[in-house]
Short mmCIF file of C-alpha atoms in Angstrom, two decimals:
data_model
loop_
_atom_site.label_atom_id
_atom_site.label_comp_id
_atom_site.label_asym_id
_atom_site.label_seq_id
_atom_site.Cartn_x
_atom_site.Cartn_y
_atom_site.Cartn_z
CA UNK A 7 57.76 29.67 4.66
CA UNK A 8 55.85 28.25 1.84
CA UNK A 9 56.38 26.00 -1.24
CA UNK A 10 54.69 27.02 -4.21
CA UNK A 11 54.65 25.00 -7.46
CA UNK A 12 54.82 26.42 -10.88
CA UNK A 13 55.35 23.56 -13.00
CA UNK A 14 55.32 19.68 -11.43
CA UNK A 15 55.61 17.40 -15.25
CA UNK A 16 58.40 15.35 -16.58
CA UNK A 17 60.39 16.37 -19.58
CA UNK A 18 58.14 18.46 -21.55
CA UNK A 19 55.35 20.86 -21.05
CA UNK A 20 51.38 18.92 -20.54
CA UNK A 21 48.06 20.58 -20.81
CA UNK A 22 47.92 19.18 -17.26
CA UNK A 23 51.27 20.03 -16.02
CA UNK A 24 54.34 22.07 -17.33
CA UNK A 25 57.77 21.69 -16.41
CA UNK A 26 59.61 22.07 -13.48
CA UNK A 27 60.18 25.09 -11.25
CA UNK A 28 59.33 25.16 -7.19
CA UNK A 29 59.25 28.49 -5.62
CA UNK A 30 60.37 28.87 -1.76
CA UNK A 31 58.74 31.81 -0.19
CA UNK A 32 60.68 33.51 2.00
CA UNK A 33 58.58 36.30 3.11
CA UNK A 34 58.56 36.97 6.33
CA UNK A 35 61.93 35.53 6.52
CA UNK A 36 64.13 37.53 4.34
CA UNK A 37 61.25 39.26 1.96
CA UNK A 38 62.41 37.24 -0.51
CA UNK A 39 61.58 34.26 -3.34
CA UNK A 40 64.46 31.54 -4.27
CA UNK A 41 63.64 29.74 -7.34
CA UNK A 42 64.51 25.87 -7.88
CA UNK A 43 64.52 25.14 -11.23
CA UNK A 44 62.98 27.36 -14.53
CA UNK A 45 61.53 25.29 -16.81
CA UNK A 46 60.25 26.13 -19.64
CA UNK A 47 57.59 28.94 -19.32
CA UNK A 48 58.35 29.60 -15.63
CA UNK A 49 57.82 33.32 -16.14
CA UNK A 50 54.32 32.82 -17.66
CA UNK A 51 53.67 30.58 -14.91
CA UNK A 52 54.40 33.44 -12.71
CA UNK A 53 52.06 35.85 -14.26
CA UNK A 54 49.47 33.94 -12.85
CA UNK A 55 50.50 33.82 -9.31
CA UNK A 56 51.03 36.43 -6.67
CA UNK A 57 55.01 36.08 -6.64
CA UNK A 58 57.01 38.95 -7.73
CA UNK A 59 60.22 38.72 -10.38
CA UNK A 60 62.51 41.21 -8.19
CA UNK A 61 61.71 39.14 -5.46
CA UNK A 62 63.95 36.64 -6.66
CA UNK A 63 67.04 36.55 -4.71
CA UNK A 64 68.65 33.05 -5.39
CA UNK A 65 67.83 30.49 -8.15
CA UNK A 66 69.32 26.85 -7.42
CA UNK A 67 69.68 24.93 -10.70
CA UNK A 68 69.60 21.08 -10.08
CA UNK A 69 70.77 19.64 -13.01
CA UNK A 70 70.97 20.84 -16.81
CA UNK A 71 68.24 18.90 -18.43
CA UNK A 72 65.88 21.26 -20.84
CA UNK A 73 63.14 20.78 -19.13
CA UNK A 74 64.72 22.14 -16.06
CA UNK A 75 66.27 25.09 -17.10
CA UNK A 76 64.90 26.59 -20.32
CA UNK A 77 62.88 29.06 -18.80
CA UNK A 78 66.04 30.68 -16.86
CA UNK A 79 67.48 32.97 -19.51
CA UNK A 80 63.67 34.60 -20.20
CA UNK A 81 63.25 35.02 -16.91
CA UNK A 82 66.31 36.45 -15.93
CA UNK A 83 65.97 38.97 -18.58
CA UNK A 84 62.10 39.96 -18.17
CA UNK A 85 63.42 40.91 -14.25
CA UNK A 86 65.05 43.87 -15.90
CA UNK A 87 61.53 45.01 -17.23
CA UNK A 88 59.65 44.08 -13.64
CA UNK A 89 61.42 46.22 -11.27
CA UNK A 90 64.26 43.77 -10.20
CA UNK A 91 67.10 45.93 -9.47
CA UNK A 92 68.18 43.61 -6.54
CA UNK A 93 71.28 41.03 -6.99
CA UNK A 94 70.23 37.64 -8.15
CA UNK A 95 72.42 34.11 -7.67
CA UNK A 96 72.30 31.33 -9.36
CA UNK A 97 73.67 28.13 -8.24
CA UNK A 98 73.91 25.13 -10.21
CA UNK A 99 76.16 22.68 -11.75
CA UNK A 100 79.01 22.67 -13.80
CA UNK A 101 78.14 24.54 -17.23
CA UNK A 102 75.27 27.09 -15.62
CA UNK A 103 77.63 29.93 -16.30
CA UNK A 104 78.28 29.35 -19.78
CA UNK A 105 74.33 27.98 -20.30
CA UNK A 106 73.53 31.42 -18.79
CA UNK A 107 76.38 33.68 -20.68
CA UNK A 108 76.11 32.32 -23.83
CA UNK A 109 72.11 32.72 -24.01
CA UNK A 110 72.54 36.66 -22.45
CA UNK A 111 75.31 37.27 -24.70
CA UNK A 112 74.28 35.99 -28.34
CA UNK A 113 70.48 37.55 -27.45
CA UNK A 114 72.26 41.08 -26.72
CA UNK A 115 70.47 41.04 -23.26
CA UNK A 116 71.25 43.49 -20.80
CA UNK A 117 70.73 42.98 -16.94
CA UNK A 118 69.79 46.35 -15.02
CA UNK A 119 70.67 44.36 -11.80
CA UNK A 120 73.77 42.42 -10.79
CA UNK A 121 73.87 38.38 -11.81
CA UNK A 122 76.06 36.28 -9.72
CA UNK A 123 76.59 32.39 -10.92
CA UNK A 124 78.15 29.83 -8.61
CA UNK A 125 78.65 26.51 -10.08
CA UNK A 126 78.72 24.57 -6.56
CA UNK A 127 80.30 20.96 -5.30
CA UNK A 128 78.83 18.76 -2.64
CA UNK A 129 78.69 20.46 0.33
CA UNK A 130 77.69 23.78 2.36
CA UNK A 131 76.98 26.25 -0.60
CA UNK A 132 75.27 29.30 1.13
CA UNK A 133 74.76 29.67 4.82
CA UNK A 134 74.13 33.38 6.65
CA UNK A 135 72.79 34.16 10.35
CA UNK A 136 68.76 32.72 8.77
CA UNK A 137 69.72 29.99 6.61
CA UNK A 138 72.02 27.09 5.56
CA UNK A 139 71.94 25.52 2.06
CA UNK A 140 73.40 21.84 1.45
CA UNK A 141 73.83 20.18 -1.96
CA UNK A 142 74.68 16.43 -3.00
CA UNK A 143 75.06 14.47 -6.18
CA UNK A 144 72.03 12.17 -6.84
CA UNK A 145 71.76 9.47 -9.09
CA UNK A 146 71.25 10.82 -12.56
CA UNK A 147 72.34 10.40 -16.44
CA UNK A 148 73.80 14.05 -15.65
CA UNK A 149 75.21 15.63 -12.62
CA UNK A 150 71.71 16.50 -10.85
CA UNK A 151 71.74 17.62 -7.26
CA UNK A 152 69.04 18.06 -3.96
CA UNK A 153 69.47 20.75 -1.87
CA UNK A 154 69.03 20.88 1.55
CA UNK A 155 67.84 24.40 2.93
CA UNK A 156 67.92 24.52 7.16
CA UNK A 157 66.67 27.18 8.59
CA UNK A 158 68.76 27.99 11.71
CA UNK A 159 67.19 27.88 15.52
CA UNK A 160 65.89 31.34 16.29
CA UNK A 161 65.74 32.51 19.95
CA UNK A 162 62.99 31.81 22.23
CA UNK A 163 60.39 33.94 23.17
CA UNK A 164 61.14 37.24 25.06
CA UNK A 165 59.75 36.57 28.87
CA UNK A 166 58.32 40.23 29.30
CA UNK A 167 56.72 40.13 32.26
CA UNK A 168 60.11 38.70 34.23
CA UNK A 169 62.22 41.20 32.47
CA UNK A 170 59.92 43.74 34.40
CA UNK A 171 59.92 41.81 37.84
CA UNK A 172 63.61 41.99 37.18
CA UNK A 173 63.36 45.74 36.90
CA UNK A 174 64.12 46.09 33.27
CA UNK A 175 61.46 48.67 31.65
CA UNK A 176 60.49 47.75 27.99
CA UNK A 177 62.98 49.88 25.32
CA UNK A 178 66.41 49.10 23.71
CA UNK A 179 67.39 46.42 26.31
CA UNK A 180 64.69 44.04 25.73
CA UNK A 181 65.84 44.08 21.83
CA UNK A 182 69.14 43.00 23.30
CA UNK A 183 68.36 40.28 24.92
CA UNK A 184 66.21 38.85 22.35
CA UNK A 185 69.38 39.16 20.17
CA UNK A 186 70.81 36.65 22.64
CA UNK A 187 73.19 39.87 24.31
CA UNK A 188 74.25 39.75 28.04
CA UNK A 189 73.15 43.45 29.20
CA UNK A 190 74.97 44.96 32.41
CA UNK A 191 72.28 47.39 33.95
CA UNK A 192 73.04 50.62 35.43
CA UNK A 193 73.73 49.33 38.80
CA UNK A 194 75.72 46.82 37.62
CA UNK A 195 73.43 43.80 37.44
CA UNK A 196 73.88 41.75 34.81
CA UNK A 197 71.52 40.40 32.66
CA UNK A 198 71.80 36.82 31.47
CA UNK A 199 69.54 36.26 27.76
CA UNK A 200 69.16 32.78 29.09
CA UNK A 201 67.32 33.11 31.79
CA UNK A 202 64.74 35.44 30.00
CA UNK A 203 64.14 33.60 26.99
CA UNK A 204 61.88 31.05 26.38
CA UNK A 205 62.89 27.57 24.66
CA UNK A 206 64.99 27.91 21.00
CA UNK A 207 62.77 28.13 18.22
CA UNK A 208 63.55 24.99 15.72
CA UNK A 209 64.24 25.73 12.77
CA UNK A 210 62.42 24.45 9.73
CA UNK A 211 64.16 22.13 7.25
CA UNK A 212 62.68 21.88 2.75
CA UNK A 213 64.59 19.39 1.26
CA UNK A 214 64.16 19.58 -2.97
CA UNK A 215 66.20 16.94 -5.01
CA UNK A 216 66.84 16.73 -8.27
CA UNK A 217 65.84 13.77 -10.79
CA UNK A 218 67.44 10.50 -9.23
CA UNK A 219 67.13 7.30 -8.91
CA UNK A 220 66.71 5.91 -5.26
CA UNK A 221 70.14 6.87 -3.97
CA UNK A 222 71.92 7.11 -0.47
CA UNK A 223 72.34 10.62 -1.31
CA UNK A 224 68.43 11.21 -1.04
CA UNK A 225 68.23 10.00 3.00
CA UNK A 226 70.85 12.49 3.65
CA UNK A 227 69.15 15.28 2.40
CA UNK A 228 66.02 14.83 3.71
CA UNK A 229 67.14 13.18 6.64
CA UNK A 230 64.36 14.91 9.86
CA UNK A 231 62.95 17.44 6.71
CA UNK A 232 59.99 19.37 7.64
CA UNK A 233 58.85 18.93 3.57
CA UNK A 234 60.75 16.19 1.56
CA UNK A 235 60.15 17.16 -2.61
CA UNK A 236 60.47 14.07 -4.60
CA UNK A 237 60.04 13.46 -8.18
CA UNK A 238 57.89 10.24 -8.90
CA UNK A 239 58.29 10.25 -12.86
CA UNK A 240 56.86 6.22 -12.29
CA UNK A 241 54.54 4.65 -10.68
CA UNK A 242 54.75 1.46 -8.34
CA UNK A 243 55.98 -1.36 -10.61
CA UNK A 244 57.71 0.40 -13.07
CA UNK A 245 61.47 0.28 -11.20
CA UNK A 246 63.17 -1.45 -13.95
CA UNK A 247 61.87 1.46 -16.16
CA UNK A 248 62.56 4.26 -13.19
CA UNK A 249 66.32 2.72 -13.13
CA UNK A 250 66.90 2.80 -16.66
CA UNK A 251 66.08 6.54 -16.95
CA UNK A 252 67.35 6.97 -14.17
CA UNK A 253 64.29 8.56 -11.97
CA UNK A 254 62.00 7.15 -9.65
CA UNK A 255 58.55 5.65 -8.62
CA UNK A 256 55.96 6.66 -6.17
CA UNK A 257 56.69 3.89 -4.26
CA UNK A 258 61.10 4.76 -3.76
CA UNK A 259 60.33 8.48 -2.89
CA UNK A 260 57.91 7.22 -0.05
CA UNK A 261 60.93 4.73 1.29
CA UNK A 262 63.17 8.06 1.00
CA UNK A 263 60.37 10.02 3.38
CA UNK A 264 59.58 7.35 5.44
CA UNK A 265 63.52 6.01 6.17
CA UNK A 266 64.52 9.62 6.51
CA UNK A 267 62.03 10.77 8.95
CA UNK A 268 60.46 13.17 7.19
CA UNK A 269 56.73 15.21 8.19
CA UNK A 270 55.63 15.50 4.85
CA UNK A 271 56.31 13.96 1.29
CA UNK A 272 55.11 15.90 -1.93
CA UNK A 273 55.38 14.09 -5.49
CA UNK A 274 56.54 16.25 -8.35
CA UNK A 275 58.22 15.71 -11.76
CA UNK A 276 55.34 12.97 -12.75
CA UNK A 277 55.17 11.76 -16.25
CA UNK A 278 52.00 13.25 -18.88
CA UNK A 279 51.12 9.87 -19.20
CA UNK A 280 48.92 10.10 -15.74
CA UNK A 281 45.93 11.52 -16.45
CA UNK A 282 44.06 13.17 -13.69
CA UNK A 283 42.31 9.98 -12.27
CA UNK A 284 45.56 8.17 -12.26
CA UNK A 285 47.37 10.71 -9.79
CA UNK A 286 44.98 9.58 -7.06
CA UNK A 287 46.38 6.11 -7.84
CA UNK A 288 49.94 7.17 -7.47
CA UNK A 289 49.22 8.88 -4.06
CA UNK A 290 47.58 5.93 -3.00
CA UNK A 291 50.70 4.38 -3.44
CA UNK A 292 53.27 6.13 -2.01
CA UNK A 293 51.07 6.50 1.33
CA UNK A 294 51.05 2.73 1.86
CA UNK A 295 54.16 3.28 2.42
CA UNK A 296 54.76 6.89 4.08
CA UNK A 297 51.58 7.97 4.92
CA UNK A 298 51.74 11.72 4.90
CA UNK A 299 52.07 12.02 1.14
CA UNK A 300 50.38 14.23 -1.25
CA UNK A 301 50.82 14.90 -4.95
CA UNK A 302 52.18 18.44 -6.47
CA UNK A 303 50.02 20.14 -9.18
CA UNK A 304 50.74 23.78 -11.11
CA UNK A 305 50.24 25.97 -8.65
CA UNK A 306 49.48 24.01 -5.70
CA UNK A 307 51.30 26.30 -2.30
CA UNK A 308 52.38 23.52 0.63
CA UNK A 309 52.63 25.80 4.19
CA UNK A 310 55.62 24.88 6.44
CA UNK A 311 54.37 25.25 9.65
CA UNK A 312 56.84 26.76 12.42
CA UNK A 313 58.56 23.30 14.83
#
């Protein structure tokens, strides 16, 4: 599970830093990408990276702002022309499907692969037998949401060597109870997953928000997250001016990390008015208050390490 960053800025494309779209690797998961956000020039962002377009299994839209989703209908369209026959599904708020519909339709684009668009409400709005995905309202001048994404516990490892003291040979049985199955043998033993399986595996937990103010919303998301994604359009001092556009500073994303019990805190989303020198300053910031903080840049790839 990885995080990979193709565009960390604030409202328009920068030299420095273009406009927002995180990429959650899924690879040895599910073999797949989900996309949060598409700025902007998210498909030429791509070109440059090892990520593939029909890869792309779910796109989670976090609020309709430009600069958050102006890159979708060019990239759903150049997945036609890159081998993406797969179904895609994009999530988002209120409006996606007619943002998406009306840009397809009026450009006479034609999708070789099936689009589905879900325009979600707080709550649960994907979960199979790998993964759970959460959404809430933040605090923005339009309906902008995090998302939550749990991975779920995954059974412990297979004790071999007892299976085998137990007389159980290696073969369809052992694939069985790794699957968590009680097996009854031949002579009518029965074999108990529990007592031949190490301790659960915990599942990893990426929470992504949306632009926000410092909201209630923001703990509950990231509440215990393995990564915590935080936009920091401001830096410390500059709450008055954070609240009235309704984003945040370093230092209120570190309070959201460090109150929620998060491992890690990355900064994205910052303003082009930091230069390269000043993003050291705004790092510096936020880790006097959560110390495990680090700042995104294009292209920068954060590793979630297995519990």
């Amino acid at each position: 599970m990885d995080v990979f960053f193709l565009g960390t800025g604030a409202g328009m494309p920068a030299k420095l830093r273009n406009v927002t779209s995180i990429a959650l690797k899924l690879l040895e998961e599910r073999g797949a990408v989900w996309l949060f956000d598409a700025g902007e020039a998210t498909q030429h962002q791509i070109l440059h990276t090892s990520i593939k377009p029909r890869r792309i299994e779910k796109i989670f839209v976090t609020h309709l702002h430009g600069d958050h989703i102006y890159g979708l209908p060019g990239l759903l369209s150049s997945r036609s022309f890159q081998g993406g026959e797969s179904e895609v599904t994009v999530y988002g708020p209120k409006g996606i499907k007619e943002y998406i519909h009306v840009s397809l339709s009026l450009s006479q684009t034609y999708l070789k692969y099936s689009l589905k668009v879900v325009e979600i409400d707080e709550g649960v709005i994907f979960e199979d037998e790998q993964f759970l995905v959460e959404a809430r309202l933040l605090e923005h001048g339009i309906p902008s949401y995090g998302y939550r994404v749990v991975e779920k516990d995954k059974p412990g490892t297979l004790l071999a060597d007892k299976l085998k003291e137990a007389g159980v040979q290696p073969g369809p049985i052992f694939k069985r109870i790794k699957s968590g199955e009680s097996v009854v043998l031949e002579d009518g033993r029965v074999i108990e997953p529990g007592e031949f399986l190490g301790p659960a595996q915990k599942g990893r937990v990426v929470t992504i928000l949306g632009d926000t103010r410092y909201c209630e919303n923001a703990l509950v998301l990231a509440k215990d997250a393995d990564l915590l994604v935080h936009e920091a359009t401001f830096s410390k001092g500059e709450e008055q001016l954070a609240h009235e556009y309704f984003h945040s500073t370093t230092n209120q994303a570190a309070k959201i990390a460090l109150k929620a019990g998060c491992k890690q805190l990355c900064l994205t989303h910052i303003s082009s008015r930091y230069d390269r020198n000043a993003w050291r300053e705004l790092v510096a910031e936020a880790q006097g208050i959560f110390r495990n903080t680090e700042i995104s840049e294009d292209f920068k790839e954060i590793h979630i390490s297995n519990r």
